[in-house]
């Protein structure tokens, strides 16, 4: 199999892993299996009455919920398959003389660390910092695989695009601001703060007098061994939610400004088209975020909010690659 095709397949599988991870987390199935890497000590979810009785005897604090357990295990099966594909990418890359060598190795190291984060997510009982890191790890693998794909199938801009060269710094700033916003989204989700504010545009009245940023962003809250459904007080969850919304506004305004500059300064159809895709994804993401608030986090919209964030990240990676390497 050609390396480019293998990377495309792996990208598609990574997107599915992100989907499964978001669905598992948002369906409160992150501890559907209370152990790792198996489920109640088995490769498959216990199904017979005898197996279920045995599992619940071994884990009395966690009765078997087959639906949630299968969600968790399917996520693990697919993630394991992703690891195997990335190993194949590394082998293929080292066999091909002109293929990048360091980037596939970096992706492999990252996917191994991602496996460790998956284990800690379970063993540390959904500690928010670990859950957020696990989400960011998935997005990072997705991003680096896409960068590898861009390097294997070079983007061509005949004669370059001199008009966008001064925008290199802005392109990087947009990428950094979006990464912060995705991190805040992960912190909001992992602390069960998505419904802390149910009104638009910011939060309920007098929210500014209840902000508690020091405790809201403490990476390891003391005195807790189990984090399912959250351990923070309302003021702390509200603070996290408000920060996520305010930074979303900053992100949106900056990306719209970036789009405007690209439309006016670029002469490349590839870069202009890329900026249009970025703007479309941004507007969709903002709409999904508002729908989450108005409709109280429907599962399908919440999962879509994660997926569009991943695609928006890729659009900015594409624009950064085009401007830094090809303009």
mmCIF file of C-alpha atoms in Angstrom:
data_model
loop_
_atom_site.group_PDB
_atom_site.id
_atom_site.type_symbol
_atom_site.label_atom_id
_atom_site.label_comp_id
_atom_site.label_asym_id
_atom_site.label_seq_id
_atom_site.Cartn_x
_atom_site.Cartn_y
_atom_site.Cartn_z
ATOM 1 C CA UNK A 1 0.000 0.000 0.000
ATOM 2 C CA UNK A 2 1.281 3.486 -0.882
ATOM 3 C CA UNK A 3 2.291 5.607 2.083
ATOM 4 C CA UNK A 4 -0.020 8.474 1.054
ATOM 5 C CA UNK A 5 -3.037 6.154 0.933
ATOM 6 C CA UNK A 6 -2.073 4.608 4.269
ATOM 7 C CA UNK A 7 -1.903 8.058 5.859
ATOM 8 C CA UNK A 8 -5.335 8.968 4.411
ATOM 9 C CA UNK A 9 -6.862 5.795 5.872
ATOM 10 C CA UNK A 10 -5.204 6.518 9.218
ATOM 11 C CA UNK A 11 -6.510 10.085 9.171
ATOM 12 C CA UNK A 12 -10.046 8.797 8.617
ATOM 13 C CA UNK A 13 -9.657 6.289 11.453
ATOM 14 C CA UNK A 14 -8.273 9.007 13.752
ATOM 15 C CA UNK A 15 -11.336 11.126 13.031
ATOM 16 C CA UNK A 16 -13.507 8.150 14.003
ATOM 17 C CA UNK A 17 -11.478 7.655 17.205
ATOM 18 C CA UNK A 18 -12.065 11.333 18.078
ATOM 19 C CA UNK A 19 -15.780 10.819 17.405
ATOM 20 C CA UNK A 20 -15.881 7.708 19.592
ATOM 21 C CA UNK A 21 -13.887 9.412 22.335
ATOM 22 C CA UNK A 22 -16.225 12.413 22.373
ATOM 23 C CA UNK A 23 -19.324 10.210 22.312
ATOM 24 C CA UNK A 24 -17.965 7.999 25.107
ATOM 25 C CA UNK A 25 -17.064 10.994 27.274
ATOM 26 C CA UNK A 26 -20.302 12.908 26.672
ATOM 27 C CA UNK A 27 -22.431 9.792 27.227
ATOM 28 C CA UNK A 28 -20.790 9.463 30.668
ATOM 29 C CA UNK A 29 -19.247 6.137 29.639
ATOM 30 C CA UNK A 30 -15.640 7.002 30.436
ATOM 31 C CA UNK A 31 -15.744 4.548 33.330
ATOM 32 C CA UNK A 32 -18.012 2.059 31.567
ATOM 33 C CA UNK A 33 -15.184 -0.370 32.204
ATOM 34 C CA UNK A 34 -13.622 0.304 35.618
ATOM 35 C CA UNK A 35 -10.292 -1.323 34.734
ATOM 36 C CA UNK A 36 -7.770 -1.177 31.887
ATOM 37 C CA UNK A 37 -7.007 -2.511 29.264
ATOM 38 C CA UNK A 38 -9.799 -5.074 29.617
ATOM 39 C CA UNK A 39 -13.342 -4.707 30.883
ATOM 40 C CA UNK A 40 -13.993 -6.202 34.319
ATOM 41 C CA UNK A 41 -10.862 -8.262 33.731
ATOM 42 C CA UNK A 42 -12.033 -9.587 30.337
ATOM 43 C CA UNK A 43 -11.244 -8.784 26.708
ATOM 44 C CA UNK A 44 -14.972 -8.390 25.997
ATOM 45 C CA UNK A 45 -17.799 -6.917 28.042
ATOM 46 C CA UNK A 46 -19.353 -9.509 30.374
ATOM 47 C CA UNK A 47 -22.693 -10.605 28.918
ATOM 48 C CA UNK A 48 -23.889 -13.831 30.530
ATOM 49 C CA UNK A 49 -25.590 -13.656 33.958
ATOM 50 C CA UNK A 50 -22.727 -15.647 35.481
ATOM 51 C CA UNK A 51 -20.060 -13.357 33.968
ATOM 52 C CA UNK A 52 -21.934 -10.242 35.086
ATOM 53 C CA UNK A 53 -22.305 -11.584 38.635
ATOM 54 C CA UNK A 54 -18.580 -12.378 38.725
ATOM 55 C CA UNK A 55 -17.667 -8.928 37.373
ATOM 56 C CA UNK A 56 -19.829 -7.141 39.925
ATOM 57 C CA UNK A 57 -18.345 -9.222 42.697
ATOM 58 C CA UNK A 58 -14.853 -8.126 41.603
ATOM 59 C CA UNK A 59 -15.945 -4.474 41.181
ATOM 60 C CA UNK A 60 -18.817 -3.965 43.647
ATOM 61 C CA UNK A 61 -18.603 -0.188 43.305
ATOM 62 C CA UNK A 62 -19.300 -0.398 39.561
ATOM 63 C CA UNK A 63 -22.350 -2.442 38.430
ATOM 64 C CA UNK A 64 -22.146 -3.597 34.818
ATOM 65 C CA UNK A 65 -23.872 -1.228 32.359
ATOM 66 C CA UNK A 66 -23.467 -3.077 29.087
ATOM 67 C CA UNK A 67 -24.188 -0.082 26.821
ATOM 68 C CA UNK A 68 -21.584 2.140 28.447
ATOM 69 C CA UNK A 69 -19.084 -0.698 28.751
ATOM 70 C CA UNK A 70 -19.340 -1.498 25.032
ATOM 71 C CA UNK A 71 -18.886 2.175 24.145
ATOM 72 C CA UNK A 72 -15.671 2.253 26.136
ATOM 73 C CA UNK A 73 -14.364 -1.029 24.722
ATOM 74 C CA UNK A 74 -15.171 -0.167 21.092
ATOM 75 C CA UNK A 75 -13.249 3.058 21.621
ATOM 76 C CA UNK A 76 -10.287 1.034 22.907
ATOM 77 C CA UNK A 77 -10.451 -1.488 20.047
ATOM 78 C CA UNK A 78 -10.483 1.260 17.415
ATOM 79 C CA UNK A 79 -7.722 3.213 19.171
ATOM 80 C CA UNK A 80 -5.575 0.048 19.239
ATOM 81 C CA UNK A 81 -6.130 -0.380 15.497
ATOM 82 C CA UNK A 82 -5.010 3.215 15.019
ATOM 83 C CA UNK A 83 -1.777 2.425 16.850
ATOM 84 C CA UNK A 84 -1.102 -0.494 14.503
ATOM 85 C CA UNK A 85 -1.662 1.690 11.436
ATOM 86 C CA UNK A 86 0.766 4.298 12.773
ATOM 87 C CA UNK A 87 3.398 1.583 13.251
ATOM 88 C CA UNK A 88 2.855 0.620 9.585
ATOM 89 C CA UNK A 89 3.275 4.270 8.591
ATOM 90 C CA UNK A 90 6.628 4.385 10.380
ATOM 91 C CA UNK A 91 7.801 1.220 8.629
ATOM 92 C CA UNK A 92 6.683 2.488 5.223
ATOM 93 C CA UNK A 93 8.264 5.898 5.796
ATOM 94 C CA UNK A 94 11.636 4.356 6.628
ATOM 95 C CA UNK A 95 11.447 2.185 3.534
ATOM 96 C CA UNK A 96 10.782 5.119 1.211
ATOM 97 C CA UNK A 97 13.861 7.191 0.578
ATOM 98 C CA UNK A 98 12.195 10.601 0.205
ATOM 99 C CA UNK A 99 9.483 10.194 2.859
ATOM 100 C CA UNK A 100 9.704 12.187 6.119
ATOM 101 C CA UNK A 101 11.321 10.148 8.884
ATOM 102 C CA UNK A 102 11.107 12.216 12.081
ATOM 103 C CA UNK A 103 7.427 13.125 11.825
ATOM 104 C CA UNK A 104 6.138 9.498 11.736
ATOM 105 C CA UNK A 105 8.313 8.667 14.748
ATOM 106 C CA UNK A 106 6.931 11.670 16.619
ATOM 107 C CA UNK A 107 3.382 10.516 15.824
ATOM 108 C CA UNK A 108 4.206 7.007 17.066
ATOM 109 C CA UNK A 109 5.636 8.341 20.345
ATOM 110 C CA UNK A 110 2.550 10.510 20.764
ATOM 111 C CA UNK A 111 0.141 7.622 20.155
ATOM 112 C CA UNK A 112 1.973 5.520 22.758
ATOM 113 C CA UNK A 113 1.658 8.367 25.254
ATOM 114 C CA UNK A 114 -1.999 8.690 24.254
ATOM 115 C CA UNK A 115 -2.460 5.039 25.224
ATOM 116 C CA UNK A 116 -0.979 5.806 28.632
ATOM 117 C CA UNK A 117 -3.365 8.752 29.010
ATOM 118 C CA UNK A 118 -6.242 6.407 28.173
ATOM 119 C CA UNK A 119 -5.130 4.115 30.977
ATOM 120 C CA UNK A 120 -4.755 7.006 33.458
ATOM 121 C CA UNK A 121 -8.200 8.309 32.495
ATOM 122 C CA UNK A 122 -9.615 5.089 33.943
ATOM 123 C CA UNK A 123 -7.194 4.445 36.810
ATOM 124 C CA UNK A 124 -7.355 8.073 38.018
ATOM 125 C CA UNK A 125 -11.160 8.043 37.766
ATOM 126 C CA UNK A 126 -11.617 10.769 35.132
ATOM 127 C CA UNK A 127 -9.222 13.298 36.658
ATOM 128 C CA UNK A 128 -9.954 16.431 34.577
ATOM 129 C CA UNK A 129 -6.351 17.253 33.685
ATOM 130 C CA UNK A 130 -5.871 13.716 32.337
ATOM 131 C CA UNK A 131 -9.177 13.730 30.431
ATOM 132 C CA UNK A 132 -8.291 17.085 28.856
ATOM 133 C CA UNK A 133 -4.783 15.872 27.968
ATOM 134 C CA UNK A 134 -6.309 12.753 26.391
ATOM 135 C CA UNK A 135 -8.551 14.931 24.208
ATOM 136 C CA UNK A 136 -5.631 17.176 23.209
ATOM 137 C CA UNK A 137 -3.533 14.109 22.445
ATOM 138 C CA UNK A 138 -6.148 12.874 19.986
ATOM 139 C CA UNK A 139 -6.304 16.270 18.304
ATOM 140 C CA UNK A 140 -2.497 16.394 18.145
ATOM 141 C CA UNK A 141 -2.265 13.004 16.450
ATOM 142 C CA UNK A 142 -4.941 14.070 13.962
ATOM 143 C CA UNK A 143 -3.058 17.296 13.245
ATOM 144 C CA UNK A 144 0.357 15.680 12.810
ATOM 145 C CA UNK A 145 -1.053 13.000 10.516
ATOM 146 C CA UNK A 146 -2.573 15.741 8.381
ATOM 147 C CA UNK A 147 0.755 17.574 8.321
ATOM 148 C CA UNK A 148 2.415 14.337 7.209
ATOM 149 C CA UNK A 149 -0.180 14.006 4.452
ATOM 150 C CA UNK A 150 0.539 17.570 3.280
ATOM 151 C CA UNK A 151 4.251 16.803 3.145
ATOM 152 C CA UNK A 152 3.678 13.580 1.189
ATOM 153 C CA UNK A 153 1.365 15.262 -1.313
ATOM 154 C CA UNK A 154 2.974 18.668 -1.788
ATOM 155 C CA UNK A 155 0.809 21.739 -2.193
ATOM 156 C CA UNK A 156 1.823 23.719 -5.271
ATOM 157 C CA UNK A 157 1.406 27.483 -5.522
ATOM 158 C CA UNK A 158 3.056 28.498 -8.832
ATOM 159 C CA UNK A 159 5.342 31.444 -8.207
ATOM 160 C CA UNK A 160 4.431 31.534 -4.530
ATOM 161 C CA UNK A 161 2.051 34.048 -2.963
ATOM 162 C CA UNK A 162 3.979 37.124 -1.870
ATOM 163 C CA UNK A 163 0.878 38.895 -0.588
ATOM 164 C CA UNK A 164 0.366 36.509 2.338
ATOM 165 C CA UNK A 165 3.979 36.258 3.489
ATOM 166 C CA UNK A 166 3.547 39.143 5.967
ATOM 167 C CA UNK A 167 0.717 37.134 7.558
ATOM 168 C CA UNK A 168 2.951 34.361 8.920
ATOM 169 C CA UNK A 169 2.811 35.726 12.450
ATOM 170 C CA UNK A 170 -0.951 36.180 12.316
ATOM 171 C CA UNK A 171 -1.404 32.634 11.017
ATOM 172 C CA UNK A 172 0.588 31.218 13.941
ATOM 173 C CA UNK A 173 -1.275 33.423 16.418
ATOM 174 C CA UNK A 174 -4.608 32.134 15.108
ATOM 175 C CA UNK A 175 -3.426 28.550 15.506
ATOM 176 C CA UNK A 176 -2.209 29.195 19.068
ATOM 177 C CA UNK A 177 -5.445 30.963 20.061
ATOM 178 C CA UNK A 178 -7.511 28.081 18.674
ATOM 179 C CA UNK A 179 -5.435 25.518 20.596
ATOM 180 C CA UNK A 180 -6.116 27.471 23.813
ATOM 181 C CA UNK A 181 -9.840 27.497 22.982
ATOM 182 C CA UNK A 182 -9.868 23.739 22.358
ATOM 183 C CA UNK A 183 -8.059 23.257 25.674
ATOM 184 C CA UNK A 184 -10.668 25.381 27.443
ATOM 185 C CA UNK A 185 -13.378 23.297 25.788
ATOM 186 C CA UNK A 186 -11.702 20.136 27.071
ATOM 187 C CA UNK A 187 -11.441 21.616 30.567
ATOM 188 C CA UNK A 188 -15.127 22.621 30.438
ATOM 189 C CA UNK A 189 -16.198 19.138 29.397
ATOM 190 C CA UNK A 190 -13.934 17.246 31.820
ATOM 191 C CA UNK A 191 -15.210 19.330 34.735
ATOM 192 C CA UNK A 192 -18.876 18.908 33.706
ATOM 193 C CA UNK A 193 -19.215 22.679 33.333
ATOM 194 C CA UNK A 194 -21.024 22.732 29.985
ATOM 195 C CA UNK A 195 -24.371 23.597 31.601
ATOM 196 C CA UNK A 196 -23.007 25.971 34.240
ATOM 197 C CA UNK A 197 -24.307 28.875 32.138
ATOM 198 C CA UNK A 198 -27.638 28.487 30.372
ATOM 199 C CA UNK A 199 -28.115 32.022 29.072
ATOM 200 C CA UNK A 200 -26.521 33.980 26.217
ATOM 201 C CA UNK A 201 -24.268 35.793 25.522
ATOM 202 C CA UNK A 202 -22.103 35.206 28.612
ATOM 203 C CA UNK A 203 -23.929 33.749 31.619
ATOM 204 C CA UNK A 204 -26.673 34.360 34.163
ATOM 205 C CA UNK A 205 -26.944 37.798 35.771
ATOM 206 C CA UNK A 206 -24.214 38.903 38.210
ATOM 207 C CA UNK A 207 -21.834 36.197 36.980
ATOM 208 C CA UNK A 208 -18.858 38.569 37.224
ATOM 209 C CA UNK A 209 -19.179 38.712 41.002
ATOM 210 C CA UNK A 210 -18.905 34.940 41.317
ATOM 211 C CA UNK A 211 -15.771 34.267 39.271
ATOM 212 C CA UNK A 212 -13.292 31.943 40.963
ATOM 213 C CA UNK A 213 -10.375 31.463 38.515
ATOM 214 C CA UNK A 214 -7.751 30.239 40.989
ATOM 215 C CA UNK A 215 -9.696 27.174 42.108
ATOM 216 C CA UNK A 216 -11.462 26.714 38.768
ATOM 217 C CA UNK A 217 -8.168 26.073 36.974
ATOM 218 C CA UNK A 218 -6.371 24.111 39.670
ATOM 219 C CA UNK A 219 -4.953 21.146 37.702
ATOM 220 C CA UNK A 220 -5.169 18.649 40.580
ATOM 221 C CA UNK A 221 -7.938 19.432 43.090
ATOM 222 C CA UNK A 222 -6.941 18.206 46.540
ATOM 223 C CA UNK A 223 -8.985 15.743 48.552
ATOM 224 C CA UNK A 224 -10.601 13.854 45.674
ATOM 225 C CA UNK A 225 -10.023 10.348 44.349
ATOM 226 C CA UNK A 226 -13.007 10.118 41.991
ATOM 227 C CA UNK A 227 -14.012 12.804 39.463
ATOM 228 C CA UNK A 228 -16.996 11.367 37.605
ATOM 229 C CA UNK A 229 -19.743 14.027 37.220
ATOM 230 C CA UNK A 230 -17.327 16.657 38.570
ATOM 231 C CA UNK A 231 -16.123 17.787 41.978
ATOM 232 C CA UNK A 232 -16.085 21.577 41.574
ATOM 233 C CA UNK A 233 -18.603 23.972 43.094
ATOM 234 C CA UNK A 234 -20.995 25.930 40.903
ATOM 235 C CA UNK A 235 -18.912 29.136 41.005
ATOM 236 C CA UNK A 236 -15.870 27.269 39.723
ATOM 237 C CA UNK A 237 -17.779 25.532 36.939
ATOM 238 C CA UNK A 238 -19.380 28.825 35.971
ATOM 239 C CA UNK A 239 -15.931 30.434 35.833
ATOM 240 C CA UNK A 240 -14.642 27.738 33.483
ATOM 241 C CA UNK A 241 -17.684 28.134 31.248
ATOM 242 C CA UNK A 242 -17.352 31.930 31.132
ATOM 243 C CA UNK A 243 -13.662 31.725 30.214
ATOM 244 C CA UNK A 244 -14.530 29.287 27.424
ATOM 245 C CA UNK A 245 -17.179 31.651 26.032
ATOM 246 C CA UNK A 246 -15.056 34.790 26.267
ATOM 247 C CA UNK A 247 -12.079 33.085 24.619
ATOM 248 C CA UNK A 248 -14.442 31.751 21.943
ATOM 249 C CA UNK A 249 -15.351 35.360 21.102
ATOM 250 C CA UNK A 250 -11.662 36.321 20.931
ATOM 251 C CA UNK A 251 -10.951 33.295 18.730
ATOM 252 C CA UNK A 252 -13.841 34.028 16.389
ATOM 253 C CA UNK A 253 -12.901 37.689 15.930
ATOM 254 C CA UNK A 254 -9.246 36.870 15.285
ATOM 255 C CA UNK A 255 -10.051 34.131 12.757
ATOM 256 C CA UNK A 256 -12.534 36.375 10.939
ATOM 257 C CA UNK A 257 -9.835 39.072 10.738
ATOM 258 C CA UNK A 258 -7.382 36.465 9.407
ATOM 259 C CA UNK A 259 -9.924 35.385 6.787
ATOM 260 C CA UNK A 260 -10.441 38.993 5.724
ATOM 261 C CA UNK A 261 -6.708 39.602 5.359
ATOM 262 C CA UNK A 262 -6.255 36.421 3.303
ATOM 263 C CA UNK A 263 -9.137 37.302 1.013
ATOM 264 C CA UNK A 264 -7.654 40.737 0.329
ATOM 265 C CA UNK A 265 -3.948 39.883 0.162
ATOM 266 C CA UNK A 266 -3.770 36.401 -1.351
ATOM 267 C CA UNK A 267 -3.625 35.760 -5.079
ATOM 268 C CA UNK A 268 -3.605 31.979 -4.663
ATOM 269 C CA UNK A 269 -6.894 30.154 -5.197
ATOM 270 C CA UNK A 270 -5.662 27.383 -2.864
ATOM 271 C CA UNK A 271 -5.136 29.780 0.044
ATOM 272 C CA UNK A 272 -8.367 31.685 -0.624
ATOM 273 C CA UNK A 273 -10.310 28.424 -0.767
ATOM 274 C CA UNK A 274 -8.624 27.261 2.446
ATOM 275 C CA UNK A 275 -9.612 30.490 4.191
ATOM 276 C CA UNK A 276 -13.218 30.078 3.042
ATOM 277 C CA UNK A 277 -13.293 26.567 4.477
ATOM 278 C CA UNK A 278 -11.869 27.908 7.741
ATOM 279 C CA UNK A 279 -14.557 30.602 7.942
ATOM 280 C CA UNK A 280 -17.346 28.115 7.169
ATOM 281 C CA UNK A 281 -16.117 25.756 9.903
ATOM 282 C CA UNK A 282 -15.783 28.667 12.337
ATOM 283 C CA UNK A 283 -19.367 29.828 11.760
ATOM 284 C CA UNK A 284 -20.615 26.250 12.090
ATOM 285 C CA UNK A 285 -18.666 25.817 15.330
ATOM 286 C CA UNK A 286 -20.088 29.016 16.815
ATOM 287 C CA UNK A 287 -23.605 27.893 15.842
ATOM 288 C CA UNK A 288 -23.071 24.487 17.461
ATOM 289 C CA UNK A 289 -21.778 26.136 20.630
ATOM 290 C CA UNK A 290 -24.871 28.330 20.859
ATOM 291 C CA UNK A 291 -27.133 25.345 20.120
ATOM 292 C CA UNK A 292 -25.492 23.442 22.975
ATOM 293 C CA UNK A 293 -26.495 26.204 25.380
ATOM 294 C CA UNK A 294 -30.026 26.764 24.058
ATOM 295 C CA UNK A 295 -30.855 23.041 23.732
ATOM 296 C CA UNK A 296 -28.979 21.955 26.910
ATOM 297 C CA UNK A 297 -26.204 19.843 25.372
ATOM 298 C CA UNK A 298 -27.945 17.331 23.077
ATOM 299 C CA UNK A 299 -25.521 14.459 22.571
ATOM 300 C CA UNK A 300 -25.410 14.707 18.760
ATOM 301 C CA UNK A 301 -24.683 18.453 18.815
ATOM 302 C CA UNK A 302 -22.113 18.124 21.592
ATOM 303 C CA UNK A 303 -20.237 15.416 19.658
ATOM 304 C CA UNK A 304 -20.449 17.501 16.477
ATOM 305 C CA UNK A 305 -18.970 20.445 18.400
ATOM 306 C CA UNK A 306 -15.881 18.291 19.091
ATOM 307 C CA UNK A 307 -15.596 17.074 15.505
ATOM 308 C CA UNK A 308 -15.910 20.528 13.934
ATOM 309 C CA UNK A 309 -13.243 21.798 16.353
ATOM 310 C CA UNK A 310 -10.896 19.105 15.011
ATOM 311 C CA UNK A 311 -11.649 20.073 11.395
ATOM 312 C CA UNK A 312 -11.222 23.780 12.175
ATOM 313 C CA UNK A 313 -7.815 22.958 13.641
ATOM 314 C CA UNK A 314 -6.860 21.157 10.429
ATOM 315 C CA UNK A 315 -7.939 24.131 8.327
ATOM 316 C CA UNK A 316 -5.542 26.368 10.260
ATOM 317 C CA UNK A 317 -2.742 23.825 9.948
ATOM 318 C CA UNK A 318 -3.306 23.840 6.186
ATOM 319 C CA UNK A 319 -3.182 27.639 6.029
ATOM 320 C CA UNK A 320 -0.066 27.805 8.199
ATOM 321 C CA UNK A 321 1.629 25.152 6.055
ATOM 322 C CA UNK A 322 0.689 26.976 2.833
ATOM 323 C CA UNK A 323 1.842 30.377 4.094
ATOM 324 C CA UNK A 324 5.053 29.252 5.807
ATOM 325 C CA UNK A 325 6.195 26.644 3.287
ATOM 326 C CA UNK A 326 4.679 27.580 -0.064
ATOM 327 C CA UNK A 327 3.953 31.325 -0.182
#
